[in-house]
Amino acid sequence: MEIVTMDHEVVKAVMSKIDRIAAYVFKKENVPKEEPEILLTSEETADLLKISTRTLQRMRKDRTIPYVMMRNKCRYRLADLEECVRTKIVKCNPQTLEEFRRNYLLNGRDGGREYD
């Protein structure tokens, strides 16, 4: 029977493998989880912010609120809207935004409707 000490090659090999596994796990934990980008239509955005679509259009024109054009239609990133609310550019109840995000992610993309 052989006595295995901390200096034994087998122990060193196992410790090396454990160190590599630990490094891999820590590296994976540090990667931020990427949330899907949520794009809202003008109607959804106006409803969320409790404003009219005309007011939303005016805000776009005045560059008060960020938007993106997709296939000649305006879309609003939920993350951008949250930032506008946070910096008080747009008045809205932050709990409403969080509730919307939770419901949106729970119910799937937007009820199956596709954007054109």
Short mmCIF file of N, CA, C and O in Angstrom, two decimals:
data_model
loop_
_atom_site.label_atom_id
_atom_site.label_comp_id
_atom_site.label_asym_id
_atom_site.label_seq_id
_atom_site.Cartn_x
_atom_site.Cartn_y
_atom_site.Cartn_z
N MET A 1 0.84 -1.17 0.00
CA MET A 1 0.00 0.00 0.00
C MET A 1 0.89 1.24 0.00
O MET A 1 1.87 1.30 0.74
N GLU A 2 0.51 2.20 -0.79
CA GLU A 2 1.32 3.39 -0.95
C GLU A 2 0.70 4.56 -0.19
O GLU A 2 -0.52 4.76 -0.21
N ILE A 3 1.51 5.34 0.47
CA ILE A 3 1.03 6.51 1.20
C ILE A 3 1.05 7.70 0.25
O ILE A 3 2.06 7.98 -0.40
N VAL A 4 -0.09 8.37 0.16
CA VAL A 4 -0.21 9.52 -0.74
C VAL A 4 -0.13 10.79 0.10
O VAL A 4 -0.89 10.99 1.03
N THR A 5 0.82 11.65 -0.24
CA THR A 5 1.00 12.92 0.47
C THR A 5 0.62 14.06 -0.47
O THR A 5 0.36 13.85 -1.66
N MET A 6 0.62 15.26 0.08
CA MET A 6 0.28 16.43 -0.73
C MET A 6 1.29 16.68 -1.84
O MET A 6 1.00 17.37 -2.80
N ASP A 7 2.46 16.11 -1.73
CA ASP A 7 3.49 16.28 -2.75
C ASP A 7 3.40 15.22 -3.85
O ASP A 7 4.12 15.29 -4.84
N HIS A 8 2.52 14.27 -3.68
CA HIS A 8 2.38 13.17 -4.64
C HIS A 8 1.83 13.70 -5.97
O HIS A 8 1.02 14.62 -6.02
N GLU A 9 2.25 13.14 -7.08
CA GLU A 9 1.85 13.59 -8.42
C GLU A 9 0.35 13.48 -8.65
O GLU A 9 -0.25 14.33 -9.31
N VAL A 10 -0.28 12.43 -8.14
CA VAL A 10 -1.72 12.24 -8.32
C VAL A 10 -2.49 13.39 -7.65
O VAL A 10 -3.42 13.95 -8.23
N VAL A 11 -2.09 13.74 -6.44
CA VAL A 11 -2.75 14.83 -5.72
C VAL A 11 -2.55 16.14 -6.46
O VAL A 11 -3.47 16.94 -6.62
N LYS A 12 -1.35 16.37 -6.98
CA LYS A 12 -1.07 17.60 -7.73
C LYS A 12 -1.93 17.67 -8.99
O LYS A 12 -2.45 18.73 -9.35
N ALA A 13 -2.10 16.54 -9.67
CA ALA A 13 -2.90 16.52 -10.89
C ALA A 13 -4.37 16.82 -10.58
O ALA A 13 -5.03 17.59 -11.29
N VAL A 14 -4.87 16.21 -9.50
CA VAL A 14 -6.27 16.45 -9.11
C VAL A 14 -6.48 17.91 -8.70
O VAL A 14 -7.46 18.55 -9.10
N MET A 15 -5.55 18.46 -7.95
CA MET A 15 -5.66 19.86 -7.52
C MET A 15 -5.61 20.80 -8.73
O MET A 15 -6.32 21.80 -8.79
N SER A 16 -4.80 20.46 -9.71
CA SER A 16 -4.71 21.27 -10.92
C SER A 16 -6.05 21.26 -11.66
O SER A 16 -6.52 22.30 -12.13
N LYS A 17 -6.66 20.08 -11.76
CA LYS A 17 -7.96 19.98 -12.43
C LYS A 17 -9.03 20.76 -11.66
O LYS A 17 -9.86 21.44 -12.25
N ILE A 18 -9.01 20.67 -10.36
CA ILE A 18 -9.98 21.41 -9.53
C ILE A 18 -9.80 22.91 -9.73
O ILE A 18 -10.77 23.65 -9.86
N ASP A 19 -8.56 23.38 -9.80
CA ASP A 19 -8.29 24.80 -10.02
C ASP A 19 -8.81 25.25 -11.38
O ASP A 19 -9.38 26.33 -11.51
N ARG A 20 -8.63 24.42 -12.41
CA ARG A 20 -9.13 24.79 -13.74
C ARG A 20 -10.65 24.83 -13.76
O ARG A 20 -11.25 25.71 -14.36
N ILE A 21 -11.29 23.88 -13.09
CA ILE A 21 -12.76 23.87 -13.02
C ILE A 21 -13.26 25.10 -12.27
O ILE A 21 -14.21 25.76 -12.70
N ALA A 22 -12.62 25.43 -11.17
CA ALA A 22 -13.01 26.60 -10.39
C ALA A 22 -12.84 27.88 -11.21
O ALA A 22 -13.71 28.76 -11.20
N ALA A 23 -11.76 28.00 -11.94
CA ALA A 23 -11.54 29.18 -12.78
C ALA A 23 -12.62 29.29 -13.85
O ALA A 23 -13.14 30.38 -14.13
N TYR A 24 -12.99 28.16 -14.45
CA TYR A 24 -14.05 28.15 -15.46
C TYR A 24 -15.39 28.59 -14.87
O TYR A 24 -16.10 29.40 -15.43
N VAL A 25 -15.71 28.06 -13.70
CA VAL A 25 -16.98 28.40 -13.04
C VAL A 25 -17.02 29.88 -12.69
O VAL A 25 -18.01 30.57 -12.94
N PHE A 26 -15.95 30.40 -12.11
CA PHE A 26 -15.91 31.81 -11.74
C PHE A 26 -16.00 32.70 -12.97
O PHE A 26 -16.63 33.75 -12.95
N LYS A 27 -15.38 32.28 -14.06
CA LYS A 27 -15.44 33.05 -15.30
C LYS A 27 -16.88 33.09 -15.82
O LYS A 27 -17.37 34.12 -16.24
N LYS A 28 -17.58 31.99 -15.76
CA LYS A 28 -18.97 31.92 -16.21
C LYS A 28 -19.89 32.75 -15.33
O LYS A 28 -20.84 33.35 -15.80
N GLU A 29 -19.62 32.80 -14.02
CA GLU A 29 -20.46 33.57 -13.11
C GLU A 29 -20.31 35.06 -13.33
O GLU A 29 -21.23 35.83 -13.10
N ASN A 30 -19.13 35.50 -13.77
CA ASN A 30 -18.87 36.92 -13.95
C ASN A 30 -19.42 37.48 -15.25
O ASN A 30 -19.44 38.69 -15.43
N VAL A 31 -19.85 36.63 -16.15
CA VAL A 31 -20.42 37.11 -17.40
C VAL A 31 -21.84 37.60 -17.11
O VAL A 31 -22.67 36.85 -16.59
N PRO A 32 -22.12 38.87 -17.41
CA PRO A 32 -23.47 39.37 -17.14
C PRO A 32 -24.50 38.67 -18.03
O PRO A 32 -24.24 38.42 -19.20
N LYS A 33 -25.61 38.37 -17.44
CA LYS A 33 -26.67 37.71 -18.19
C LYS A 33 -27.33 38.75 -19.09
O LYS A 33 -27.78 39.79 -18.63
N GLU A 34 -27.37 38.44 -20.35
CA GLU A 34 -27.91 39.38 -21.32
C GLU A 34 -29.42 39.18 -21.43
O GLU A 34 -29.90 38.09 -21.72
N GLU A 35 -30.14 40.24 -21.17
CA GLU A 35 -31.59 40.17 -21.30
C GLU A 35 -31.96 40.45 -22.74
O GLU A 35 -31.28 41.22 -23.42
N PRO A 36 -33.05 39.87 -23.20
CA PRO A 36 -33.47 40.15 -24.57
C PRO A 36 -33.88 41.61 -24.70
O PRO A 36 -34.43 42.20 -23.78
N GLU A 37 -33.54 42.19 -25.83
CA GLU A 37 -33.91 43.57 -26.07
C GLU A 37 -35.41 43.64 -26.36
O GLU A 37 -35.91 42.94 -27.24
N ILE A 38 -36.11 44.45 -25.62
CA ILE A 38 -37.55 44.58 -25.78
C ILE A 38 -37.83 45.85 -26.56
O ILE A 38 -37.47 46.94 -26.14
N LEU A 39 -38.44 45.68 -27.73
CA LEU A 39 -38.82 46.81 -28.57
C LEU A 39 -40.33 46.98 -28.52
O LEU A 39 -41.07 46.02 -28.72
N LEU A 40 -40.76 48.20 -28.26
CA LEU A 40 -42.19 48.48 -28.14
C LEU A 40 -42.68 49.32 -29.31
O LEU A 40 -41.93 50.15 -29.84
N THR A 41 -43.92 49.14 -29.67
CA THR A 41 -44.53 49.97 -30.70
C THR A 41 -44.90 51.32 -30.09
O THR A 41 -44.85 51.50 -28.87
N SER A 42 -45.31 52.25 -30.93
CA SER A 42 -45.74 53.56 -30.44
C SER A 42 -46.94 53.43 -29.52
O SER A 42 -47.02 54.10 -28.48
N GLU A 43 -47.87 52.57 -29.88
CA GLU A 43 -49.08 52.39 -29.07
C GLU A 43 -48.73 51.80 -27.70
O GLU A 43 -49.24 52.25 -26.68
N GLU A 44 -47.86 50.79 -27.69
CA GLU A 44 -47.45 50.19 -26.42
C GLU A 44 -46.71 51.20 -25.54
O GLU A 44 -46.95 51.27 -24.33
N THR A 45 -45.85 51.99 -26.17
CA THR A 45 -45.08 52.98 -25.42
C THR A 45 -45.99 54.06 -24.85
O THR A 45 -45.87 54.42 -23.67
N ALA A 46 -46.92 54.55 -25.67
CA ALA A 46 -47.85 55.58 -25.20
C ALA A 46 -48.71 55.05 -24.06
O ALA A 46 -48.92 55.74 -23.06
N ASP A 47 -49.15 53.82 -24.19
CA ASP A 47 -49.97 53.21 -23.13
C ASP A 47 -49.16 53.04 -21.85
O ASP A 47 -49.64 53.32 -20.75
N LEU A 48 -47.92 52.62 -21.98
CA LEU A 48 -47.05 52.42 -20.83
C LEU A 48 -46.77 53.72 -20.11
O LEU A 48 -46.79 53.79 -18.89
N LEU A 49 -46.52 54.78 -20.87
CA LEU A 49 -46.21 56.09 -20.27
C LEU A 49 -47.44 56.91 -19.94
O LEU A 49 -47.34 58.01 -19.41
N LYS A 50 -48.61 56.37 -20.30
CA LYS A 50 -49.89 57.06 -20.04
C LYS A 50 -49.92 58.42 -20.74
O LYS A 50 -50.29 59.44 -20.17
N ILE A 51 -49.50 58.42 -22.02
CA ILE A 51 -49.57 59.63 -22.83
C ILE A 51 -50.22 59.26 -24.16
O ILE A 51 -50.37 58.08 -24.49
N SER A 52 -50.60 60.26 -24.94
CA SER A 52 -51.20 59.99 -26.25
C SER A 52 -50.09 59.71 -27.26
O SER A 52 -48.93 60.08 -27.06
N THR A 53 -50.47 59.09 -28.36
CA THR A 53 -49.50 58.82 -29.42
C THR A 53 -49.02 60.13 -30.03
O THR A 53 -47.88 60.23 -30.48
N ARG A 54 -49.87 61.14 -30.04
CA ARG A 54 -49.47 62.46 -30.55
C ARG A 54 -48.39 63.09 -29.64
O ARG A 54 -47.43 63.66 -30.13
N THR A 55 -48.55 62.96 -28.34
CA THR A 55 -47.53 63.46 -27.41
C THR A 55 -46.23 62.70 -27.61
O THR A 55 -45.15 63.30 -27.61
N LEU A 56 -46.34 61.41 -27.83
CA LEU A 56 -45.14 60.59 -28.09
C LEU A 56 -44.45 61.06 -29.37
O LEU A 56 -43.23 61.18 -29.41
N GLN A 57 -45.26 61.35 -30.40
CA GLN A 57 -44.71 61.86 -31.65
C GLN A 57 -44.00 63.20 -31.43
O GLN A 57 -42.91 63.44 -31.95
N ARG A 58 -44.58 64.05 -30.62
CA ARG A 58 -43.98 65.34 -30.31
C ARG A 58 -42.65 65.15 -29.55
O ARG A 58 -41.67 65.83 -29.82
N MET A 59 -42.63 64.20 -28.65
CA MET A 59 -41.41 63.91 -27.90
C MET A 59 -40.31 63.38 -28.82
O MET A 59 -39.14 63.69 -28.65
N ARG A 60 -40.71 62.59 -29.81
CA ARG A 60 -39.74 62.10 -30.80
C ARG A 60 -39.17 63.27 -31.59
O ARG A 60 -37.96 63.39 -31.77
N LYS A 61 -40.06 64.14 -32.03
CA LYS A 61 -39.65 65.30 -32.83
C LYS A 61 -38.71 66.21 -32.04
O LYS A 61 -37.72 66.71 -32.58
N ASP A 62 -38.99 66.41 -30.76
CA ASP A 62 -38.16 67.25 -29.90
C ASP A 62 -36.92 66.53 -29.40
O ASP A 62 -36.14 67.10 -28.64
N ARG A 63 -36.78 65.25 -29.78
CA ARG A 63 -35.65 64.40 -29.34
C ARG A 63 -35.60 64.26 -27.81
O ARG A 63 -34.53 64.16 -27.22
N THR A 64 -36.77 64.24 -27.20
CA THR A 64 -36.86 64.04 -25.77
C THR A 64 -36.74 62.56 -25.43
O THR A 64 -36.25 62.19 -24.37
N ILE A 65 -37.18 61.73 -26.35
CA ILE A 65 -37.23 60.29 -26.09
C ILE A 65 -36.52 59.57 -27.24
O ILE A 65 -36.73 59.88 -28.40
N PRO A 66 -35.63 58.62 -26.93
CA PRO A 66 -34.92 57.90 -27.99
C PRO A 66 -35.80 56.85 -28.66
O PRO A 66 -36.69 56.27 -28.03
N TYR A 67 -35.55 56.63 -29.93
CA TYR A 67 -36.29 55.62 -30.68
C TYR A 67 -35.41 55.08 -31.78
O TYR A 67 -34.35 55.64 -32.09
N VAL A 68 -35.83 53.98 -32.37
CA VAL A 68 -35.14 53.41 -33.52
C VAL A 68 -36.16 53.18 -34.62
O VAL A 68 -37.34 52.97 -34.35
N MET A 69 -35.69 53.26 -35.84
CA MET A 69 -36.57 53.00 -36.99
C MET A 69 -36.30 51.58 -37.48
O MET A 69 -35.15 51.22 -37.74
N MET A 70 -37.36 50.81 -37.58
CA MET A 70 -37.25 49.46 -38.10
C MET A 70 -38.31 49.28 -39.16
O MET A 70 -39.52 49.36 -38.85
N ARG A 71 -37.87 49.07 -40.39
CA ARG A 71 -38.79 48.91 -41.51
C ARG A 71 -39.79 50.06 -41.56
O ARG A 71 -40.99 49.85 -41.66
N ASN A 72 -39.26 51.25 -41.46
CA ASN A 72 -40.04 52.49 -41.53
C ASN A 72 -41.08 52.63 -40.42
O ASN A 72 -42.08 53.32 -40.58
N LYS A 73 -40.85 51.97 -39.31
CA LYS A 73 -41.73 52.11 -38.14
C LYS A 73 -40.90 52.44 -36.93
O LYS A 73 -39.79 51.95 -36.77
N CYS A 74 -41.45 53.28 -36.06
CA CYS A 74 -40.75 53.67 -34.83
C CYS A 74 -40.88 52.57 -33.79
O CYS A 74 -41.97 52.04 -33.57
N ARG A 75 -39.77 52.25 -33.18
CA ARG A 75 -39.75 51.31 -32.06
C ARG A 75 -38.99 51.95 -30.92
O ARG A 75 -38.06 52.74 -31.12
N TYR A 76 -39.36 51.60 -29.71
CA TYR A 76 -38.75 52.17 -28.52
C TYR A 76 -38.19 51.03 -27.68
O TYR A 76 -38.90 50.07 -27.39
N ARG A 77 -36.93 51.15 -27.30
CA ARG A 77 -36.31 50.14 -26.44
C ARG A 77 -36.79 50.38 -25.01
O ARG A 77 -36.75 51.49 -24.51
N LEU A 78 -37.21 49.32 -24.36
CA LEU A 78 -37.67 49.43 -22.99
C LEU A 78 -36.54 49.93 -22.09
O LEU A 78 -36.78 50.74 -21.20
N ALA A 79 -35.32 49.52 -22.35
CA ALA A 79 -34.18 49.97 -21.55
C ALA A 79 -34.00 51.49 -21.69
O ALA A 79 -33.71 52.18 -20.70
N ASP A 80 -34.21 52.03 -22.89
CA ASP A 80 -34.11 53.48 -23.09
C ASP A 80 -35.21 54.21 -22.34
O ASP A 80 -34.99 55.26 -21.76
N LEU A 81 -36.41 53.64 -22.36
CA LEU A 81 -37.54 54.26 -21.64
C LEU A 81 -37.27 54.26 -20.14
O LEU A 81 -37.54 55.25 -19.46
N GLU A 82 -36.73 53.16 -19.63
CA GLU A 82 -36.40 53.08 -18.20
C GLU A 82 -35.38 54.14 -17.83
O GLU A 82 -35.47 54.77 -16.79
N GLU A 83 -34.39 54.35 -18.71
CA GLU A 83 -33.37 55.37 -18.45
C GLU A 83 -33.99 56.77 -18.46
O GLU A 83 -33.65 57.61 -17.63
N CYS A 84 -34.91 57.02 -19.37
CA CYS A 84 -35.60 58.33 -19.41
C CYS A 84 -36.40 58.56 -18.13
O CYS A 84 -36.42 59.67 -17.60
N VAL A 85 -37.04 57.53 -17.65
CA VAL A 85 -37.81 57.65 -16.41
C VAL A 85 -36.86 57.88 -15.24
O VAL A 85 -37.10 58.73 -14.38
N ARG A 86 -35.75 57.14 -15.23
CA ARG A 86 -34.78 57.25 -14.15
C ARG A 86 -34.17 58.66 -14.09
O ARG A 86 -33.96 59.21 -13.02
N THR A 87 -33.91 59.24 -15.25
CA THR A 87 -33.32 60.58 -15.28
C THR A 87 -34.39 61.67 -15.30
O THR A 87 -34.08 62.84 -15.46
N LYS A 88 -35.64 61.25 -15.13
CA LYS A 88 -36.78 62.15 -15.03
C LYS A 88 -37.03 62.99 -16.28
O LYS A 88 -37.58 64.07 -16.22
N ILE A 89 -36.60 62.48 -17.44
CA ILE A 89 -36.94 63.13 -18.70
C ILE A 89 -38.40 62.88 -19.01
O ILE A 89 -39.11 63.74 -19.49
N VAL A 90 -38.85 61.67 -18.68
CA VAL A 90 -40.24 61.28 -18.91
C VAL A 90 -40.84 60.93 -17.57
O VAL A 90 -40.23 60.22 -16.77
N LYS A 91 -42.05 61.42 -17.32
CA LYS A 91 -42.71 61.10 -16.06
C LYS A 91 -43.50 59.81 -16.22
O LYS A 91 -44.31 59.66 -17.12
N CYS A 92 -43.22 58.91 -15.32
CA CYS A 92 -43.90 57.62 -15.31
C CYS A 92 -43.60 56.96 -13.98
O CYS A 92 -42.61 57.28 -13.32
N ASN A 93 -44.45 56.06 -13.59
CA ASN A 93 -44.25 55.33 -12.35
C ASN A 93 -43.26 54.19 -12.62
O ASN A 93 -43.55 53.30 -13.43
N PRO A 94 -42.09 54.19 -11.98
CA PRO A 94 -41.11 53.13 -12.24
C PRO A 94 -41.65 51.73 -11.97
O PRO A 94 -41.26 50.77 -12.62
N GLN A 95 -42.58 51.59 -11.02
CA GLN A 95 -43.16 50.26 -10.76
C GLN A 95 -43.94 49.79 -11.99
O GLN A 95 -44.00 48.60 -12.27
N THR A 96 -44.55 50.72 -12.72
CA THR A 96 -45.29 50.36 -13.93
C THR A 96 -44.35 49.75 -14.95
O THR A 96 -44.68 48.75 -15.59
N LEU A 97 -43.18 50.33 -15.11
CA LEU A 97 -42.19 49.80 -16.05
C LEU A 97 -41.73 48.40 -15.64
O LEU A 97 -41.63 47.50 -16.47
N GLU A 98 -41.45 48.22 -14.37
CA GLU A 98 -40.99 46.92 -13.89
C GLU A 98 -42.09 45.87 -14.05
O GLU A 98 -41.83 44.73 -14.45
N GLU A 99 -43.31 46.25 -13.76
CA GLU A 99 -44.44 45.33 -13.92
C GLU A 99 -44.62 44.97 -15.39
O GLU A 99 -44.84 43.82 -15.74
N PHE A 100 -44.50 45.96 -16.26
CA PHE A 100 -44.61 45.70 -17.69
C PHE A 100 -43.53 44.73 -18.15
O PHE A 100 -43.81 43.78 -18.87
N ARG A 101 -42.28 44.98 -17.73
CA ARG A 101 -41.18 44.11 -18.11
C ARG A 101 -41.43 42.67 -17.66
O ARG A 101 -41.26 41.72 -18.41
N ARG A 102 -41.87 42.51 -16.41
CA ARG A 102 -42.12 41.16 -15.87
C ARG A 102 -43.22 40.46 -16.67
O ARG A 102 -43.07 39.32 -17.08
N ASN A 103 -44.32 41.16 -16.93
CA ASN A 103 -45.42 40.57 -17.68
C ASN A 103 -45.01 40.26 -19.11
O ASN A 103 -45.38 39.22 -19.67
N TYR A 104 -44.23 41.15 -19.71
CA TYR A 104 -43.78 40.97 -21.08
C TYR A 104 -42.93 39.71 -21.19
O TYR A 104 -43.11 38.90 -22.08
N LEU A 105 -41.99 39.54 -20.26
CA LEU A 105 -41.11 38.38 -20.30
C LEU A 105 -41.85 37.10 -19.93
O LEU A 105 -41.53 36.03 -20.45
N LEU A 106 -42.83 37.18 -19.02
CA LEU A 106 -43.59 35.99 -18.63
C LEU A 106 -44.50 35.51 -19.75
O LEU A 106 -44.63 34.32 -19.99
N ASN A 107 -45.14 36.44 -20.45
CA ASN A 107 -46.12 36.08 -21.47
C ASN A 107 -45.50 35.85 -22.84
O ASN A 107 -46.20 35.58 -23.79
N GLY A 108 -44.20 35.99 -22.94
CA GLY A 108 -43.56 35.79 -24.23
C GLY A 108 -43.59 37.06 -25.04
O GLY A 108 -44.10 38.09 -24.61
N ARG A 109 -43.03 37.03 -26.20
CA ARG A 109 -42.79 38.21 -27.04
C ARG A 109 -44.00 39.12 -27.05
O ARG A 109 -44.24 39.79 -26.55
N ASP A 110 -44.89 39.32 -27.66
CA ASP A 110 -45.97 40.26 -27.48
C ASP A 110 -47.26 39.57 -27.85
O ASP A 110 -48.03 40.06 -28.65
N GLY A 111 -47.43 38.39 -27.26
CA GLY A 111 -48.62 37.64 -27.56
C GLY A 111 -48.57 36.99 -28.93
O GLY A 111 -49.61 36.66 -29.49
N GLY A 112 -47.40 36.83 -29.50
CA GLY A 112 -47.28 36.15 -30.79
C GLY A 112 -47.33 37.10 -31.96
O GLY A 112 -47.17 36.67 -33.10
N ARG A 113 -47.58 38.39 -31.76
CA ARG A 113 -47.66 39.33 -32.84
C ARG A 113 -46.26 39.61 -33.37
O ARG A 113 -45.34 39.78 -32.61
N GLU A 114 -46.13 39.65 -34.68
CA GLU A 114 -44.81 39.93 -35.27
C GLU A 114 -44.78 41.35 -35.76
O GLU A 114 -45.79 41.90 -36.18
N TYR A 115 -43.59 41.95 -35.70
CA TYR A 115 -43.42 43.31 -36.17
C TYR A 115 -43.03 43.28 -37.63
O TYR A 115 -42.22 42.50 -38.05
N ASP A 116 -43.65 44.17 -38.41
CA ASP A 116 -43.20 44.23 -39.80
C ASP A 116 -42.51 45.50 -40.10
O ASP A 116 -42.27 46.38 -39.48
#
